[in-house]
């Protein structure tokens, strides 16, 4: 598996239990690879934003996201139209990356999602669920999924 | 939507951040319906359980689970071979239940999953993700998903 993983997210974690959950998984994952977190600012939008206001916000966030993807990284974007993989399938996919890229880079958008330019730049578009979840909770979910892949790769008993 | 929801789970939440997350969603959901939680004991298994030891454990857990499903409830079992629904699709499904059943009853198994008898008794088998998640984190995920359905049904802005 790649020795380094970067998580690019938009917006801060407001709830303490989400911050603690992410901190716990970050600590666990840090024992298996280098972990970096880039938390970008969420664009401010009015209460009832128009389509074009949302588009502009996502386009601005996209610039910051793409600038934060390391040059030789393998970018994975979380989006509902992505592929669905089991944990062992995702592990195989990420293991294959190891030869071609130095690092993994997972991207979670803001509450309005991701700009098409980010999805286009991603080498893997991954759908976790057909159900919708808050992007803040999705961060915990993604951390656990990535931690599980490293455990599967290592052949531990974490994944039975 | 049914005025009452019961969550049947197996095993206790060990991490404080998971307990806090569940408590927060329970509080929010309690504003929309009656929420009941039945947390059953997880069967004790040795470190490297055999297939038959796992089967026996799941069968024992199944008896307790089925006994905890209220008589007129609509039982929903979470399992990887279930159907995948979007949040609006799940909401529609649960709205339809309202006429036939008094309450919803969601069931999450232990770390080895659910006995076939529970899956057979469920009126809906729901798959949240092809990825595997700890059953303890799944409890938070399910709470959020159900809370979202009640919000969608109510027509609030929670789900955009």
mmCIF file of C-alpha atoms in Angstrom, chain B residues 4-10 36-41 60-76 103-108 118 121:
data_model
loop_
_atom_site.group_PDB
_atom_site.id
_atom_site.type_symbol
_atom_site.label_atom_id
_atom_site.label_comp_id
_atom_site.label_asym_id
_atom_site.label_seq_id
_atom_site.Cartn_x
_atom_site.Cartn_y
_atom_site.Cartn_z
ATOM 1 C CA UNK B 4 -42.277 4.968 16.934
ATOM 2 C CA UNK B 5 -38.845 3.525 16.080
ATOM 3 C CA UNK B 6 -36.984 0.787 17.910
ATOM 4 C CA UNK B 7 -33.289 0.088 17.354
ATOM 5 C CA UNK B 8 -32.192 -3.430 18.254
ATOM 6 C CA UNK B 9 -28.418 -3.764 18.437
ATOM 7 C CA UNK B 10 -25.988 -6.355 19.756
ATOM 8 C CA UNK B 36 -36.511 3.012 21.843
ATOM 9 C CA UNK B 37 -33.183 1.267 22.076
ATOM 10 C CA UNK B 38 -32.705 -2.387 22.900
ATOM 11 C CA UNK B 39 -29.044 -3.245 23.301
ATOM 12 C CA UNK B 40 -28.585 -7.010 23.549
ATOM 13 C CA UNK B 41 -25.567 -8.872 24.885
ATOM 14 C CA UNK B 60 -28.489 -17.375 20.277
ATOM 15 C CA UNK B 61 -28.370 -13.679 19.455
ATOM 16 C CA UNK B 62 -31.192 -14.229 16.922
ATOM 17 C CA UNK B 63 -33.533 -15.572 19.613
ATOM 18 C CA UNK B 64 -33.015 -12.462 21.705
ATOM 19 C CA UNK B 65 -33.347 -10.185 18.669
ATOM 20 C CA UNK B 66 -36.608 -11.741 17.464
ATOM 21 C CA UNK B 67 -38.049 -11.625 20.980
ATOM 22 C CA UNK B 68 -37.324 -7.883 21.059
ATOM 23 C CA UNK B 69 -39.209 -7.075 17.827
ATOM 24 C CA UNK B 70 -42.582 -5.571 18.819
ATOM 25 C CA UNK B 71 -45.581 -7.610 17.529
ATOM 26 C CA UNK B 72 -46.887 -5.100 14.991
ATOM 27 C CA UNK B 73 -43.557 -3.596 14.017
ATOM 28 C CA UNK B 74 -41.964 -3.488 10.565
ATOM 29 C CA UNK B 75 -38.526 -5.069 11.032
ATOM 30 C CA UNK B 76 -35.639 -3.785 8.906
ATOM 31 C CA UNK B 103 -43.627 1.098 14.416
ATOM 32 C CA UNK B 104 -40.308 0.623 12.702
ATOM 33 C CA UNK B 105 -37.731 -1.729 14.100
ATOM 34 C CA UNK B 106 -34.150 -1.560 12.830
ATOM 35 C CA UNK B 107 -31.800 -4.436 13.560
ATOM 36 C CA UNK B 108 -27.987 -4.373 13.495
ATOM 37 C CA UNK B 118 -33.400 -12.684 11.510
ATOM 38 C CA UNK B 121 -38.082 -12.369 9.563
#
